[in-house]
PDB file of C-alpha atoms in Angstrom:
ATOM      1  CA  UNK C  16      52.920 -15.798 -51.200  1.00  0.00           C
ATOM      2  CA  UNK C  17      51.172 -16.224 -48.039  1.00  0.00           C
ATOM      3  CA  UNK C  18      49.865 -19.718 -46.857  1.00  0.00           C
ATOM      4  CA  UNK C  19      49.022 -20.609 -43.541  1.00  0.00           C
ATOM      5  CA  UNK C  20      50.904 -22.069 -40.755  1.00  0.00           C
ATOM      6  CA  UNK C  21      50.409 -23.969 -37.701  1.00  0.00           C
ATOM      7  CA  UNK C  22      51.852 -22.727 -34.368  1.00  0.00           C
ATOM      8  CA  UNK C  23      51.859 -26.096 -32.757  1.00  0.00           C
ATOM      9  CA  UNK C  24      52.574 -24.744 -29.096  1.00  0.00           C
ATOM     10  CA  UNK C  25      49.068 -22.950 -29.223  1.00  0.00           C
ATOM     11  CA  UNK C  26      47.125 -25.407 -30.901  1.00  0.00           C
ATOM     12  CA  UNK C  27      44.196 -26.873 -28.379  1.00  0.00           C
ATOM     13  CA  UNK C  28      42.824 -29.113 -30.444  1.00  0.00           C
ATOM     14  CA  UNK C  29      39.393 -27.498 -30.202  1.00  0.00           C
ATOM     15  CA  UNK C  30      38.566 -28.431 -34.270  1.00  0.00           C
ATOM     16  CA  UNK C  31      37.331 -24.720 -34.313  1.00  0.00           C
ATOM     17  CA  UNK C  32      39.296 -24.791 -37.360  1.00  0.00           C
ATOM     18  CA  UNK C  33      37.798 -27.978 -38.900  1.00  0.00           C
ATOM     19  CA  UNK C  34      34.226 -26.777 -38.559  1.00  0.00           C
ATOM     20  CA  UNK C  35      35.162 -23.033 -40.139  1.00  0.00           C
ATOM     21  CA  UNK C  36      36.428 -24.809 -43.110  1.00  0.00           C
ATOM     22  CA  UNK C  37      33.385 -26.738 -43.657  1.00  0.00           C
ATOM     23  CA  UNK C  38      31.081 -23.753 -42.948  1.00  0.00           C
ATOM     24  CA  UNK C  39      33.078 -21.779 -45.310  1.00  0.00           C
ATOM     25  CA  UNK C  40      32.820 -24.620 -48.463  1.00  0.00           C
ATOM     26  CA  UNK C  41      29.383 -25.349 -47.375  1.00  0.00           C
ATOM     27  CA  UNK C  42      26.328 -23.982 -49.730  1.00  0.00           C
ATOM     28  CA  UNK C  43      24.308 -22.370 -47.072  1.00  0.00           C
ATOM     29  CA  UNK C  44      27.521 -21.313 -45.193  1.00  0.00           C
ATOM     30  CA  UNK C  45      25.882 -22.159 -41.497  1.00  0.00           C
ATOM     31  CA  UNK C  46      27.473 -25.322 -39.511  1.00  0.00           C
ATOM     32  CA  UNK C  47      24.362 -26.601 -38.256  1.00  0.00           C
ATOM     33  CA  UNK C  48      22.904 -27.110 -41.675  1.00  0.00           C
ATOM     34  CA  UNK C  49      26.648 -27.613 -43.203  1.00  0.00           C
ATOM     35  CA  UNK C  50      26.737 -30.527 -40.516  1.00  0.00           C
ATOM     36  CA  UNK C  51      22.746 -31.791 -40.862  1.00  0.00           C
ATOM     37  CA  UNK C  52      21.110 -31.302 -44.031  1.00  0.00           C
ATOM     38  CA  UNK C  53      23.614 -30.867 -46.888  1.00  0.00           C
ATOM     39  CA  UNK C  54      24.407 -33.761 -49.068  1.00  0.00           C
ATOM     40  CA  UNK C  55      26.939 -34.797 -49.731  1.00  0.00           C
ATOM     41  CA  UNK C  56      28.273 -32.763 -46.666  1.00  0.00           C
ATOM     42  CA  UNK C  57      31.055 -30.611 -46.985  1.00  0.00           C
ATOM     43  CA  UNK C  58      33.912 -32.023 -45.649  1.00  0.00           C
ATOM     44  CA  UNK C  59      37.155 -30.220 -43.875  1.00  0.00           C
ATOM     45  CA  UNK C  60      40.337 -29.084 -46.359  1.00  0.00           C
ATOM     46  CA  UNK C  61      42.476 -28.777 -42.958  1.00  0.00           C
ATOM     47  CA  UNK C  62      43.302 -31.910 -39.662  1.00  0.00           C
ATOM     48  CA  UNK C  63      44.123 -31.497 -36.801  1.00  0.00           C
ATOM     49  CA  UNK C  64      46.317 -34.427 -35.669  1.00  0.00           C
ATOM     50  CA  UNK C  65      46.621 -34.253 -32.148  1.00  0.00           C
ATOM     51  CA  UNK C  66      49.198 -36.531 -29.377  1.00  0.00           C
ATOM     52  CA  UNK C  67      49.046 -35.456 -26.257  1.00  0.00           C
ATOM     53  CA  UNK C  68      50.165 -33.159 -25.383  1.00  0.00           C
ATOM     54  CA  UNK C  69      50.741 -32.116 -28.959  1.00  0.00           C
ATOM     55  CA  UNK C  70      48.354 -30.827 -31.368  1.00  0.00           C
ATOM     56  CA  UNK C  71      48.320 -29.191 -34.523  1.00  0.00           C
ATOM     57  CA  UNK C  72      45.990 -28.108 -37.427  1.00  0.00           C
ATOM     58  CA  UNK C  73      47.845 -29.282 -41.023  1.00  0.00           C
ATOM     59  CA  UNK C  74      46.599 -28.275 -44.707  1.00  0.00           C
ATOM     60  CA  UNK C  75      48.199 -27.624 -48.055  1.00  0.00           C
ATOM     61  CA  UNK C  76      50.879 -25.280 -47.975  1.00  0.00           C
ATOM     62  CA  UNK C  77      51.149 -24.328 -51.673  1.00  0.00           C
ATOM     63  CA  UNK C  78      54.322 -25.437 -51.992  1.00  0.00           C
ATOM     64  CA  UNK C  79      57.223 -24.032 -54.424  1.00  0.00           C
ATOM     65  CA  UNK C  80      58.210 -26.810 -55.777  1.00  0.00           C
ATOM     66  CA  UNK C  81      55.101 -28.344 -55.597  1.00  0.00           C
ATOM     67  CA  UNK C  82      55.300 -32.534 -55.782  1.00  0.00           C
ATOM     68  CA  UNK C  83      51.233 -32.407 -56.364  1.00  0.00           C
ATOM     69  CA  UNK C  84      51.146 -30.937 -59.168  1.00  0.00           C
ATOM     70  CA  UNK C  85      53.984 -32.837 -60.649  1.00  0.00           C
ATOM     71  CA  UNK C  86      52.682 -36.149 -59.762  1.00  0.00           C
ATOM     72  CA  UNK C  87      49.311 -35.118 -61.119  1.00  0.00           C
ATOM     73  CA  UNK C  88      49.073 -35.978 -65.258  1.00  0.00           C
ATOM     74  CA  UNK C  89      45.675 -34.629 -66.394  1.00  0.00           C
ATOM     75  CA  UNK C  90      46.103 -31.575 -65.045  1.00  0.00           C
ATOM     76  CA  UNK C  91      43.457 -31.875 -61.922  1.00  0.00           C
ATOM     77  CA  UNK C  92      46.089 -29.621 -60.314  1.00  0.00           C
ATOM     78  CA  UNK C  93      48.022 -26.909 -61.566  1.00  0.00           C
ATOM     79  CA  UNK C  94      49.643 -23.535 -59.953  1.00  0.00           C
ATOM     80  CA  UNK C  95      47.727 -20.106 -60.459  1.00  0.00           C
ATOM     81  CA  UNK C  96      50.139 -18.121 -62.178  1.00  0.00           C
ATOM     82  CA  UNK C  97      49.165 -15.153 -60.771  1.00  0.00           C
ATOM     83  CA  UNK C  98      48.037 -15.539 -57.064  1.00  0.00           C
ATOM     84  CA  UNK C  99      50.707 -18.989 -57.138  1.00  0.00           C
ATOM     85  CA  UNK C 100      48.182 -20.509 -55.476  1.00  0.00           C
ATOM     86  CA  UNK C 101      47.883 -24.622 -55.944  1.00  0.00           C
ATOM     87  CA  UNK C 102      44.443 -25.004 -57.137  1.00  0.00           C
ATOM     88  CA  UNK C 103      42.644 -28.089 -57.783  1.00  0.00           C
ATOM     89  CA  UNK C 104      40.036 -28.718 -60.298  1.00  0.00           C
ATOM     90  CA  UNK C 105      37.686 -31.653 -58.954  1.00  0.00           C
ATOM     91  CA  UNK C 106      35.630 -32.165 -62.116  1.00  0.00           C
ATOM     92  CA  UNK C 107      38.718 -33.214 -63.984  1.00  0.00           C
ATOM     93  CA  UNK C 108      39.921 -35.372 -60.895  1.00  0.00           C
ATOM     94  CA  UNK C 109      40.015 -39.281 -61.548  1.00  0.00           C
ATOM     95  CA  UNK C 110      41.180 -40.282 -58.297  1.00  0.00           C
ATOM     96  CA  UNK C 111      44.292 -41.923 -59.117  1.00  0.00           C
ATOM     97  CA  UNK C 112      45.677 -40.478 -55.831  1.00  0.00           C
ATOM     98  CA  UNK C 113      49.478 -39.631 -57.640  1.00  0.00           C
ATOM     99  CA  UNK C 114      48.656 -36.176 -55.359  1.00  0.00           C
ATOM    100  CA  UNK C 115      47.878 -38.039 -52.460  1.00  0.00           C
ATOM    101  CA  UNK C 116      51.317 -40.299 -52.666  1.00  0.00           C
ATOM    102  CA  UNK C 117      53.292 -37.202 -53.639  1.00  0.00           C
ATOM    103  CA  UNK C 118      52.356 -34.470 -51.161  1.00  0.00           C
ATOM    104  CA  UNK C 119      55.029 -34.537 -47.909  1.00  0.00           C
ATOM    105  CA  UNK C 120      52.659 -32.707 -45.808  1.00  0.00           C
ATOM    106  CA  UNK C 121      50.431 -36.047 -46.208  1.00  0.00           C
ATOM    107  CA  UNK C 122      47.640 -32.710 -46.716  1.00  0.00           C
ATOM    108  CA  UNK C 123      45.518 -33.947 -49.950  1.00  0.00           C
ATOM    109  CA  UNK C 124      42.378 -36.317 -48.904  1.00  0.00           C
ATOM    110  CA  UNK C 125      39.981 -38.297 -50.741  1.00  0.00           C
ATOM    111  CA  UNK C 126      35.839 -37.766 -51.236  1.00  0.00           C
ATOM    112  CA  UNK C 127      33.124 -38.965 -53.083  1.00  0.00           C
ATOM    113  CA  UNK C 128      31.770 -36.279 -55.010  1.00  0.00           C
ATOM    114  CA  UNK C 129      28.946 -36.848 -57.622  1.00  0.00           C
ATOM    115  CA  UNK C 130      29.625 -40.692 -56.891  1.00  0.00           C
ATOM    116  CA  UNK C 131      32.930 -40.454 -57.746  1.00  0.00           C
ATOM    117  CA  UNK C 132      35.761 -40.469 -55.496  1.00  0.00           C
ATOM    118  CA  UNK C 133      38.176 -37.152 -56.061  1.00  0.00           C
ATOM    119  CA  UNK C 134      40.904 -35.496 -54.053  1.00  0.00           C
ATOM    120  CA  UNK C 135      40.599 -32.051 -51.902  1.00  0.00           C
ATOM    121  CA  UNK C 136      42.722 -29.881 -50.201  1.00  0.00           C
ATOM    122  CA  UNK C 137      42.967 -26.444 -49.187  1.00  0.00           C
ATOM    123  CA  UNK C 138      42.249 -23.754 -51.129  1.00  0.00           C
ATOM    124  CA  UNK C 139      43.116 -20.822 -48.889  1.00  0.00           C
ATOM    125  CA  UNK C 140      39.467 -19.705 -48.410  1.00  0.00           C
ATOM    126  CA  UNK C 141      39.747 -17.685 -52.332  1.00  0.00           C
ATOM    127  CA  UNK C 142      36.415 -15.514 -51.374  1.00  0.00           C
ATOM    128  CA  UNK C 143      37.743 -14.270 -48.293  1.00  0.00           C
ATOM    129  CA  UNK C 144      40.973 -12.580 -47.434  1.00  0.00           C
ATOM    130  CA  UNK C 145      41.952 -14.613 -44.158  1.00  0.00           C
ATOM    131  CA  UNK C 146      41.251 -17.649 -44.351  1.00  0.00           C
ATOM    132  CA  UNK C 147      38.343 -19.422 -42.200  1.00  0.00           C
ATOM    133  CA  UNK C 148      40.593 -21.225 -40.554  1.00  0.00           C
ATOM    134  CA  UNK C 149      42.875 -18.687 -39.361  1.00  0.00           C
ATOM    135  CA  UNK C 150      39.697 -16.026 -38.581  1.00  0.00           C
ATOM    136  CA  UNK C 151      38.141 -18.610 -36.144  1.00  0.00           C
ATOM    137  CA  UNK C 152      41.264 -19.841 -34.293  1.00  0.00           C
ATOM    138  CA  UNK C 153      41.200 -18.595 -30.870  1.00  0.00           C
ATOM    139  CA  UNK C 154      44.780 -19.112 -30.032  1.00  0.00           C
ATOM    140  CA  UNK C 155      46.243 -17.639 -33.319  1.00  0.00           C
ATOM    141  CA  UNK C 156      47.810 -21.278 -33.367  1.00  0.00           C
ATOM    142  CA  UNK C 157      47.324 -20.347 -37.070  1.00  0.00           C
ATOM    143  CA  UNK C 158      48.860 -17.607 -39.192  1.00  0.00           C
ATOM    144  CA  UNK C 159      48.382 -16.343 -42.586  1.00  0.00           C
ATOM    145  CA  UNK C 160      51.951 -15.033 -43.769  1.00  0.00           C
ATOM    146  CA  UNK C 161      54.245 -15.014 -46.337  1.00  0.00           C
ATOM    147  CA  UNK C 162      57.903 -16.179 -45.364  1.00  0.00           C
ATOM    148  CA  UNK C 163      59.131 -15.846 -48.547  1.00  0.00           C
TER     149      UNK C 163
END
């Protein structure tokens, strides 16, 4: 399954990546308007940590043996059988934040949504067949791949 990767030697820290993702799960899909006038406003599925002089952009990476899922008891996240995708279903989320605590990659952050506070995370872009994050990246300091 492909997921994407950071390549931390080409990573600038620019947040190009950042403001893709919340362009892409924004309603009128424009950052300006994304960043001004939507409420509540969408907010990133990917972070960019960054010590100089290291940077690097970090989201879900849909892990095999995915620790999310089995920390998570209601089902708010599950595995897509068929694309094997870890998807995450934020109307049945009740922020207990078992997701949060389990996932290594530290990749699974907290909203309100509808006044209610819920997790998100990456959903590799599902509309689109590279990801926003990886299309806008300058550097290619992110890759789409499968390394199976």
């Amino acid at each position: 399954m492909k997921v994407v990767y950071p390549r931390e030697q080409w990573c600038v820290a620019c947040n190009l990546c950042e403001v893709a993702c919340i362009t892409e799960h924004s309603k009128t899909k424009d950052p300006l308007k994304a960043y001004l006038t939507e409420k509540p406003r969408p907010i990133s599925r990917t972070r960019v940590e960054y010590k100089p002089p290291l940077a690097v952009s970090i989201m879900c990476r849909h892990c095999e043996e995915a620790e999310c899922v089995e920390a998570c008891k209601n089902g708010t996240l599950t595995r897509n059988e068929i694309t094997g995708r870890i998807e995450l279903n934020q109307d049945k989320c009740l922020g207990c934040w078992m997701c949060v605590m389990a996932c290594p990659y530290g990749v699974i952050s907290q909203f309100t949504k509808d006044d209610r506070p819920v997790a998100n995370k990456c959903d590799l872009c599902p509309n689109r067949e590279i990801p926003a994050c990886v299309a806008v990246c300058p550097n290619r300091a992110l890759v789409f791949e499968d390394r199976g």
